[in-house]
Backbone as JSON Lines, residues from 0, in Angstrom:
{"i":0,"aa":"F","n":[-27.14,2.91,24.06],"ca":[-26.35,4.11,23.83],"c":[-25.82,4.1,22.41]}
{"i":1,"aa":"G","n":[-25.87,5.25,21.75],"ca":[-25.32,5.37,20.4],"c":[-23.82,5.62,20.47]}
{"i":2,"aa":"R","n":[-23.19,5.31,19.42],"ca":[-21.75,5.55,19.34],"c":[-21.49,6.92,18.75]}
{"i":3,"aa":"S","n":[-20.38,7.53,19.16],"ca":[-20.0,8.81,18.57],"c":[-19.52,8.57,17.15]}
{"i":4,"aa":"I","n":[-19.39,9.64,16.35],"ca":[-18.92,9.52,14.98],"c":[-17.53,8.91,14.95]}
{"i":5,"aa":"D","n":[-16.64,9.36,15.84],"ca":[-15.28,8.82,15.87],"c":[-15.29,7.33,16.15]}
{"i":6,"aa":"E","n":[-16.15,6.89,17.07],"ca":[-16.22,5.46,17.39],"c":[-16.71,4.65,16.2]}
{"i":7,"aa":"R","n":[-17.7,5.17,15.47],"ca":[-18.23,4.46,14.3],"c":[-17.16,4.35,13.22]}
{"i":8,"aa":"N","n":[-16.38,5.41,13.01],"ca":[-15.35,5.38,11.98],"c":[-14.18,4.49,12.36]}
{"i":9,"aa":"E","n":[-13.93,4.27,13.65],"ca":[-12.86,3.38,14.07],"c":[-13.13,1.94,13.68]}
{"i":10,"aa":"I","n":[-14.38,1.58,13.5],"ca":[-14.71,0.21,13.1],"c":[-15.09,0.13,11.62]}
{"i":11,"aa":"A","n":[-14.75,1.15,10.85],"ca":[-15.07,1.18,9.42],"c":[-13.99,0.47,8.62]}
{"i":12,"aa":"D","n":[-13.7,-0.76,8.99],"ca":[-12.69,-1.55,8.3],"c":[-13.32,-2.33,7.16]}
{"i":13,"aa":"P","n":[-12.54,-2.65,6.14],"ca":[-13.07,-3.48,5.06],"c":[-13.37,-4.89,5.57]}
{"i":14,"aa":"Q","n":[-14.39,-5.51,5.0],"ca":[-14.74,-6.87,5.43],"c":[-13.78,-7.9,4.86]}
{"i":15,"aa":"Q","n":[-13.28,-7.67,3.65],"ca":[-12.36,-8.63,3.03],"c":[-11.1,-7.91,2.57]}
{"i":16,"aa":"R","n":[-9.99,-8.66,2.62],"ca":[-8.7,-8.21,2.1],"c":[-8.02,-9.43,1.49]}
{"i":17,"aa":"I","n":[-7.33,-9.18,0.38],"ca":[-6.54,-10.22,-0.25],"c":[-5.13,-9.67,-0.4]}
{"i":18,"aa":"S","n":[-4.14,-10.48,-0.06],"ca":[-2.76,-10.04,-0.18],"c":[-1.91,-11.2,-0.69]}
{"i":19,"aa":"L","n":[-1.16,-10.95,-1.75],"ca":[-0.23,-11.93,-2.3],"c":[1.16,-11.3,-2.32]}
{"i":20,"aa":"R","n":[2.16,-12.01,-1.81],"ca":[3.53,-11.49,-1.77],"c":[4.48,-12.53,-2.34]}
{"i":21,"aa":"S","n":[5.51,-12.04,-3.0],"ca":[6.53,-12.92,-3.56],"c":[7.89,-12.26,-3.4]}
{"i":22,"aa":"S","n":[8.88,-13.04,-2.99],"ca":[10.27,-12.59,-2.91],"c":[11.12,-13.63,-3.62]}
{"i":23,"aa":"M","n":[11.9,-13.16,-4.59],"ca":[12.71,-14.08,-5.38],"c":[14.17,-13.64,-5.43]}
{"i":24,"aa":"D","n":[15.05,-14.59,-5.28],"ca":[16.47,-14.38,-5.53],"c":[16.72,-14.83,-6.96]}
{"i":25,"aa":"L","n":[17.12,-13.89,-7.81],"ca":[17.33,-14.15,-9.22],"c":[18.83,-14.3,-9.51]}
{"i":26,"aa":"P","n":[19.17,-14.79,-10.69],"ca":[20.59,-14.87,-11.05],"c":[21.24,-13.48,-11.07]}
{"i":27,"aa":"N","n":[22.56,-13.46,-11.07],"ca":[23.36,-12.23,-11.17],"c":[23.15,-11.3,-9.98]}
{"i":28,"aa":"S","n":[22.94,-11.85,-8.8],"ca":[22.81,-11.08,-7.55],"c":[21.62,-10.12,-7.56]}
{"i":29,"aa":"L","n":[20.55,-10.5,-8.22],"ca":[19.33,-9.7,-8.27],"c":[18.28,-10.26,-7.33]}
{"i":30,"aa":"E","n":[17.45,-9.39,-6.8],"ca":[16.28,-9.76,-5.98],"c":[15.06,-9.07,-6.56]}
{"i":31,"aa":"L","n":[13.92,-9.75,-6.56],"ca":[12.66,-9.16,-6.99],"c":[11.61,-9.44,-5.93]}
{"i":32,"aa":"D","n":[10.99,-8.38,-5.43],"ca":[9.9,-8.49,-4.46],"c":[8.65,-7.89,-5.09]}
{"i":33,"aa":"A","n":[7.54,-8.57,-4.92],"ca":[6.27,-8.08,-5.47],"c":[5.17,-8.29,-4.44]}
{"i":34,"aa":"A","n":[4.24,-7.34,-4.39],"ca":[3.09,-7.44,-3.48],"c":[1.86,-6.93,-4.22]}
{"i":35,"aa":"L","n":[0.83,-7.74,-4.24],"ca":[-0.46,-7.39,-4.84],"c":[-1.51,-7.46,-3.75]}
{"i":36,"aa":"R","n":[-2.38,-6.46,-3.68],"ca":[-3.4,-6.48,-2.64],"c":[-4.72,-5.93,-3.19]}
{"i":37,"aa":"W","n":[-5.8,-6.47,-2.64],"ca":[-7.15,-5.96,-2.9],"c":[-7.77,-5.66,-1.54]}
{"i":38,"aa":"I","n":[-8.35,-4.47,-1.44],"ca":[-9.02,-4.05,-0.21],"c":[-10.48,-3.78,-0.56]}
{"i":39,"aa":"D","n":[-11.37,-4.38,0.2],"ca":[-12.81,-4.24,-0.01],"c":[-13.26,-2.81,0.31]}
{"i":40,"aa":"S","n":[-14.41,-2.43,-0.22],"ca":[-14.97,-1.11,0.09],"c":[-15.36,-1.04,1.56]}
{"i":41,"aa":"R","n":[-15.52,0.18,2.05],"ca":[-15.94,0.36,3.44],"c":[-16.79,1.61,3.55]}
{"i":42,"aa":"D","n":[-17.68,1.59,4.52],"ca":[-18.55,2.74,4.77],"c":[-17.91,3.64,5.82]}
{"i":43,"aa":"I","n":[-17.94,4.94,5.55],"ca":[-17.44,5.96,6.47],"c":[-18.65,6.75,6.95]}
{"i":44,"aa":"N","n":[-18.85,6.8,8.26],"ca":[-20.0,7.47,8.84],"c":[-19.61,8.88,9.26]}
{"i":45,"aa":"N","n":[-20.25,9.88,8.66],"ca":[-19.96,11.27,8.96],"c":[-21.22,11.92,9.55]}
{"i":46,"aa":"G","n":[-21.65,11.43,10.7],"ca":[-22.88,11.95,11.32],"c":[-24.08,11.44,10.58]}
{"i":47,"aa":"P","n":[-24.9,12.33,10.03],"ca":[-26.11,11.87,9.34],"c":[-25.83,11.28,7.96]}
{"i":48,"aa":"N","n":[-24.59,11.45,7.46],"ca":[-24.24,10.97,6.13],"c":[-23.32,9.75,6.21]}
{"i":49,"aa":"V","n":[-23.53,8.83,5.31],"ca":[-22.63,7.68,5.19],"c":[-22.03,7.72,3.8]}
{"i":50,"aa":"G","n":[-20.71,7.68,3.73],"ca":[-20.0,7.67,2.46],"c":[-19.29,6.34,2.29]}
{"i":51,"aa":"T","n":[-18.9,6.05,1.09],"ca":[-18.22,4.79,0.81],"c":[-16.84,5.06,0.21]}
{"i":52,"aa":"V","n":[-15.84,4.41,0.78],"ca":[-14.52,4.38,0.17],"c":[-14.51,3.14,-0.71]}
{"i":53,"aa":"P","n":[-14.32,3.31,-2.02],"ca":[-14.43,2.15,-2.92],"c":[-13.29,1.15,-2.73]}
{"i":54,"aa":"S","n":[-13.55,-0.07,-3.15],"ca":[-12.51,-1.11,-3.1],"c":[-11.43,-0.76,-4.13]}
{"i":55,"aa":"Y","n":[-10.24,-1.35,-3.94],"ca":[-9.16,-1.09,-4.9],"c":[-8.16,-2.24,-4.91]}
{"i":56,"aa":"W","n":[-7.47,-2.37,-6.03],"ca":[-6.32,-3.25,-6.2],"c":[-5.09,-2.36,-6.26]}
{"i":57,"aa":"E","n":[-3.98,-2.8,-5.69],"ca":[-2.7,-2.09,-5.82],"c":[-1.56,-3.09,-5.84]}
{"i":58,"aa":"M","n":[-0.41,-2.63,-6.37],"ca":[0.76,-3.49,-6.46],"c":[2.02,-2.68,-6.15]}
{"i":59,"aa":"D","n":[2.94,-3.3,-5.42],"ca":[4.25,-2.73,-5.12],"c":[5.31,-3.67,-5.69]}
{"i":60,"aa":"L","n":[6.38,-3.11,-6.25],"ca":[7.49,-3.89,-6.79],"c":[8.82,-3.31,-6.31]}
{"i":61,"aa":"R","n":[9.81,-4.18,-6.13],"ca":[11.16,-3.77,-5.76],"c":[12.15,-4.67,-6.48]}
{"i":62,"aa":"L","n":[13.14,-4.04,-7.12],"ca":[14.22,-4.76,-7.77],"c":[15.53,-4.29,-7.15]}
{"i":63,"aa":"A","n":[16.33,-5.24,-6.67],"ca":[17.6,-4.89,-6.02],"c":[18.74,-5.67,-6.67]}
{"i":64,"aa":"W","n":[19.9,-5.03,-6.7],"ca":[21.11,-5.64,-7.22],"c":[22.2,-5.51,-6.18]}
{"i":65,"aa":"H","n":[22.93,-6.59,-5.97],"ca":[24.05,-6.61,-5.01],"c":[25.35,-6.79,-5.8]}
{"i":66,"aa":"P","n":[25.97,-5.68,-6.24],"ca":[27.22,-5.82,-7.0],"c":[28.38,-6.33,-6.14]}
{"i":67,"aa":"S","n":[28.25,-6.18,-4.82],"ca":[29.23,-6.74,-3.9],"c":[28.48,-7.2,-2.65]}
{"i":68,"aa":"E","n":[29.22,-7.83,-1.75],"ca":[28.6,-8.34,-0.53],"c":[28.05,-7.22,0.36]}
{"i":69,"aa":"R","n":[28.64,-6.04,0.29],"ca":[28.24,-4.92,1.16],"c":[27.38,-3.85,0.5]}
{"i":70,"aa":"L","n":[27.25,-3.89,-0.81],"ca":[26.55,-2.82,-1.52],"c":[25.25,-3.34,-2.11]}
{"i":71,"aa":"E","n":[24.16,-2.59,-1.92],"ca":[22.86,-2.9,-2.53],"c":[22.33,-1.66,-3.23]}
{"i":72,"aa":"L","n":[21.93,-1.82,-4.47],"ca":[21.27,-0.77,-5.26],"c":[19.87,-1.27,-5.57]}
{"i":73,"aa":"S","n":[18.87,-0.44,-5.3],"ca":[17.5,-0.9,-5.55],"c":[16.62,0.23,-6.06]}
{"i":74,"aa":"V","n":[15.58,-0.18,-6.77],"ca":[14.51,0.72,-7.2],"c":[13.2,0.07,-6.78]}
{"i":75,"aa":"A","n":[12.23,0.9,-6.42],"ca":[10.95,0.37,-5.97],"c":[9.82,1.29,-6.43]}
{"i":76,"aa":"G","n":[8.67,0.69,-6.63],"ca":[7.46,1.45,-6.95],"c":[6.34,0.99,-6.03]}
{"i":77,"aa":"Q","n":[5.57,1.95,-5.54],"ca":[4.44,1.65,-4.66],"c":[3.16,2.17,-5.3]}
{"i":78,"aa":"N","n":[2.09,1.41,-5.11],"ca":[0.77,1.77,-5.64],"c":[0.85,1.99,-7.16]}
{"i":79,"aa":"L","n":[1.35,0.99,-7.87],"ca":[1.65,1.12,-9.29],"c":[0.45,0.99,-10.22]}
{"i":80,"aa":"L","n":[-0.66,0.47,-9.75],"ca":[-1.8,0.23,-10.65],"c":[-2.64,1.47,-10.92]}
{"i":81,"aa":"H","n":[-2.54,2.48,-10.06],"ca":[-3.32,3.72,-10.23],"c":[-2.43,4.9,-9.85]}
{"i":82,"aa":"D","n":[-2.68,6.07,-10.45],"ca":[-1.88,7.23,-10.06],"c":[-2.26,7.75,-8.67]}
{"i":83,"aa":"H","n":[-3.47,7.42,-8.21],"ca":[-3.88,7.74,-6.83],"c":[-5.14,6.93,-6.51]}
{"i":84,"aa":"H","n":[-5.41,6.76,-5.22],"ca":[-6.64,6.09,-4.78],"c":[-6.93,6.5,-3.34]}
{"i":85,"aa":"A","n":[-8.21,6.41,-2.97],"ca":[-8.63,6.71,-1.59],"c":[-8.48,5.45,-0.75]}
{"i":86,"aa":"E","n":[-7.97,5.6,0.47],"ca":[-7.91,4.48,1.41],"c":[-8.78,4.73,2.63]}
{"i":87,"aa":"Y","n":[-9.07,5.99,2.92],"ca":[-9.87,6.32,4.09],"c":[-10.41,7.73,3.92]}
{"i":88,"aa":"G","n":[-11.22,8.16,4.86],"ca":[-11.77,9.51,4.84],"c":[-13.1,9.58,4.12]}
{"i":89,"aa":"F","n":[-13.91,10.55,4.53],"ca":[-15.23,10.73,3.92],"c":[-15.07,11.24,2.49]}
{"i":90,"aa":"P","n":[-15.79,10.66,1.53],"ca":[-15.67,11.09,0.13],"c":[-15.96,12.58,-0.03]}
{"i":91,"aa":"G","n":[-15.15,13.24,-0.81],"ca":[-15.29,14.66,-1.07],"c":[-13.94,15.28,-1.35]}
{"i":92,"aa":"P","n":[-13.91,16.61,-1.52],"ca":[-12.64,17.26,-1.88],"c":[-11.56,17.16,-0.81]}
{"i":93,"aa":"A","n":[-11.91,16.95,0.43],"ca":[-10.91,16.86,1.51],"c":[-10.42,15.44,1.75]}
{"i":94,"aa":"Q","n":[-10.96,14.46,1.02],"ca":[-10.56,13.07,1.22],"c":[-9.1,12.89,0.8]}
{"i":95,"aa":"V","n":[-8.34,12.2,1.62],"ca":[-6.93,11.96,1.34],"c":[-6.79,10.91,0.23]}
{"i":96,"aa":"Q","n":[-5.98,11.22,-0.76],"ca":[-5.7,10.3,-1.86],"c":[-4.25,9.82,-1.73]}
{"i":97,"aa":"I","n":[-4.05,8.53,-1.77],"ca":[-2.71,7.94,-1.71],"c":[-2.13,7.95,-3.12]}
{"i":98,"aa":"Q","n":[-0.95,8.52,-3.29],"ca":[-0.32,8.68,-4.59],"c":[0.6,7.5,-4.93]}
{"i":99,"aa":"R","n":[0.82,7.29,-6.2],"ca":[1.83,6.35,-6.67],"c":[3.19,6.9,-6.26]}
{"i":100,"aa":"G","n":[4.12,6.03,-5.92],"ca":[5.45,6.48,-5.51],"c":[6.54,5.62,-6.1]}
{"i":101,"aa":"M","n":[7.68,6.25,-6.39],"ca":[8.85,5.55,-6.9],"c":[10.05,6.06,-6.11]}
{"i":102,"aa":"Y","n":[11.0,5.17,-5.84],"ca":[12.22,5.61,-5.17],"c":[13.37,4.68,-5.52]}
{"i":103,"aa":"A","n":[14.57,5.2,-5.31],"ca":[15.8,4.43,-5.49],"c":[16.56,4.47,-4.18]}
{"i":104,"aa":"K","n":[17.37,3.44,-3.95],"ca":[18.1,3.37,-2.68],"c":[19.49,2.79,-2.94]}
{"i":105,"aa":"I","n":[20.45,3.35,-2.25],"ca":[21.81,2.8,-2.2],"c":[22.1,2.49,-0.75]}
{"i":106,"aa":"A","n":[22.47,1.24,-0.47],"ca":[22.75,0.83,0.91],"c":[24.14,0.21,0.98]}
{"i":107,"aa":"W","n":[24.92,0.69,1.94],"ca":[26.24,0.14,2.23],"c":[26.13,-0.58,3.56]}
{"i":108,"aa":"L","n":[26.37,-1.87,3.56],"ca":[26.24,-2.69,4.77],"c":[27.6,-2.84,5.43]}
{"i":109,"aa":"F","n":[27.65,-2.61,6.73],"ca":[28.91,-2.78,7.46],"c":[28.68,-3.43,8.79]}
């Protein structure tokens, strides 16, 4: 029995992945978190056509400061190595592109 298109795409995972993570407590109540990852290419089956989602490297960073025991101020960036990249979907104009992102956070702990 053949598999349906949806079933074939459910197993369209990359064969290799590399992930490196680091979390550091720095002087002056600072924290630095970093994550680097590489995802292998994968084939996406769209019926009679097979497309490829290319491999990619990406990096996330977070810097936090704790001016007091209860207050945390942080900035973070996601997918910093490229302004966008494909992670899934059949190649073409409708393919979803993951964008670079930046955010800031203020947290009050109680």
